[in-house]
Amino acid sequence: MKTAPKQSGFLLLDALFSFGMFLLLCTLLLPLWIDLRKEQLIQETKATYYSLLQNELAKPNPKNQKSYEGELVVELAFSIEDGMKKGCLELKGGGRKESSCLYGYLE
């Protein structure tokens, strides 16, 4: 009765297959992770400038502002509409254009 020779450890084919799967996962997950980090940075910037918009709207005479954050252009614009102050935050750049507005009472 013959027995099969004992093979301990991985075969070369198993190692190549595992390495190929690792490379496949890296090429799929790395761009996803980079996009996620970019979006987090944009959301942090948006939250910061939204807070600034609230603070500026509380002032008696807010001034228009424009600033650059990397590839984003952030613009704060103030006007008076229907007896109220209107402050708008506009984000442009990176394939996006977002705008949000707040209203405040005149003093």
PDB file of C-alpha atoms in Angstrom, residues 43-106:
ATOM      1  CA  GLN A  43     -17.157  67.784   4.762  1.00  0.00           C
ATOM      2  CA  GLU A  44     -14.846  69.130   7.486  1.00  0.00           C
ATOM      3  CA  THR A  45     -14.193  72.261   5.421  1.00  0.00           C
ATOM      4  CA  LYS A  46     -17.915  72.689   4.807  1.00  0.00           C
ATOM      5  CA  ALA A  47     -18.697  72.389   8.537  1.00  0.00           C
ATOM      6  CA  THR A  48     -15.983  74.922   9.415  1.00  0.00           C
ATOM      7  CA  TYR A  49     -17.215  77.501   6.927  1.00  0.00           C
ATOM      8  CA  TYR A  50     -20.857  76.896   7.864  1.00  0.00           C
ATOM      9  CA  SER A  51     -19.935  77.767  11.432  1.00  0.00           C
ATOM     10  CA  LEU A  52     -18.128  80.868  10.160  1.00  0.00           C
ATOM     11  CA  LEU A  53     -21.265  81.796   8.196  1.00  0.00           C
ATOM     12  CA  GLN A  54     -23.331  81.593  11.381  1.00  0.00           C
ATOM     13  CA  ASN A  55     -20.844  83.766  13.269  1.00  0.00           C
ATOM     14  CA  GLU A  56     -20.654  86.358  10.488  1.00  0.00           C
ATOM     15  CA  LEU A  57     -24.446  86.480  10.185  1.00  0.00           C
ATOM     16  CA  ALA A  58     -24.673  87.400  13.883  1.00  0.00           C
ATOM     17  CA  LYS A  59     -22.529  90.498  13.278  1.00  0.00           C
ATOM     18  CA  PRO A  60     -24.258  93.820  12.480  1.00  0.00           C
ATOM     19  CA  ASN A  61     -22.456  94.336   9.148  1.00  0.00           C
ATOM     20  CA  PRO A  62     -21.111  91.070   7.707  1.00  0.00           C
ATOM     21  CA  LYS A  63     -18.707  91.306   4.778  1.00  0.00           C
ATOM     22  CA  ASN A  64     -18.480  89.063   1.735  1.00  0.00           C
ATOM     23  CA  GLN A  65     -15.513  86.697   1.833  1.00  0.00           C
ATOM     24  CA  LYS A  66     -13.814  84.401  -0.633  1.00  0.00           C
ATOM     25  CA  SER A  67     -11.124  81.880   0.258  1.00  0.00           C
ATOM     26  CA  TYR A  68      -9.359  78.931  -1.307  1.00  0.00           C
ATOM     27  CA  GLU A  69      -8.971  75.570   0.417  1.00  0.00           C
ATOM     28  CA  GLY A  70      -6.894  73.364  -1.862  1.00  0.00           C
ATOM     29  CA  GLU A  71      -9.009  72.786  -4.950  1.00  0.00           C
ATOM     30  CA  LEU A  72     -12.146  74.229  -3.298  1.00  0.00           C
ATOM     31  CA  VAL A  73     -13.283  77.834  -3.623  1.00  0.00           C
ATOM     32  CA  VAL A  74     -15.368  78.871  -0.632  1.00  0.00           C
ATOM     33  CA  GLU A  75     -17.469  82.015  -0.894  1.00  0.00           C
ATOM     34  CA  LEU A  76     -19.554  83.720   1.783  1.00  0.00           C
ATOM     35  CA  ALA A  77     -22.043  86.227   0.358  1.00  0.00           C
ATOM     36  CA  PHE A  78     -24.386  88.426   2.371  1.00  0.00           C
ATOM     37  CA  SER A  79     -27.434  90.409   1.273  1.00  0.00           C
ATOM     38  CA  ILE A  80     -30.707  91.783   2.608  1.00  0.00           C
ATOM     39  CA  GLU A  81     -33.959  90.151   1.469  1.00  0.00           C
ATOM     40  CA  ASP A  82     -37.476  90.782   2.775  1.00  0.00           C
ATOM     41  CA  GLY A  83     -36.187  92.691   5.800  1.00  0.00           C
ATOM     42  CA  MET A  84     -33.774  89.933   6.845  1.00  0.00           C
ATOM     43  CA  LYS A  85     -30.064  89.346   6.424  1.00  0.00           C
ATOM     44  CA  LYS A  86     -29.281  86.477   4.101  1.00  0.00           C
ATOM     45  CA  GLY A  87     -25.926  84.716   4.212  1.00  0.00           C
ATOM     46  CA  CYS A  88     -24.994  82.091   1.651  1.00  0.00           C
ATOM     47  CA  LEU A  89     -22.121  79.618   1.650  1.00  0.00           C
ATOM     48  CA  GLU A  90     -21.033  78.414  -1.783  1.00  0.00           C
ATOM     49  CA  LEU A  91     -18.494  75.639  -2.366  1.00  0.00           C
ATOM     50  CA  LYS A  92     -17.063  75.221  -5.862  1.00  0.00           C
ATOM     51  CA  GLY A  93     -14.391  72.936  -7.231  1.00  0.00           C
ATOM     52  CA  GLY A  94     -13.550  69.297  -7.559  1.00  0.00           C
ATOM     53  CA  GLY A  95     -16.566  68.640  -9.777  1.00  0.00           C
ATOM     54  CA  ARG A  96     -19.052  69.983  -7.266  1.00  0.00           C
ATOM     55  CA  LYS A  97     -21.039  73.124  -6.620  1.00  0.00           C
ATOM     56  CA  GLU A  98     -22.957  73.340  -3.354  1.00  0.00           C
ATOM     57  CA  SER A  99     -24.803  76.232  -1.826  1.00  0.00           C
ATOM     58  CA  SER A 100     -26.611  76.715   1.470  1.00  0.00           C
ATOM     59  CA  CYS A 101     -28.136  79.856   2.948  1.00  0.00           C
ATOM     60  CA  LEU A 102     -29.063  81.113   6.394  1.00  0.00           C
ATOM     61  CA  TYR A 103     -31.249  84.040   7.422  1.00  0.00           C
ATOM     62  CA  GLY A 104     -30.865  86.415  10.350  1.00  0.00           C
ATOM     63  CA  TYR A 105     -32.773  89.355  11.794  1.00  0.00           C
ATOM     64  CA  LEU A 106     -31.685  92.895  11.095  1.00  0.00           C
TER      65      LEU A 106
END
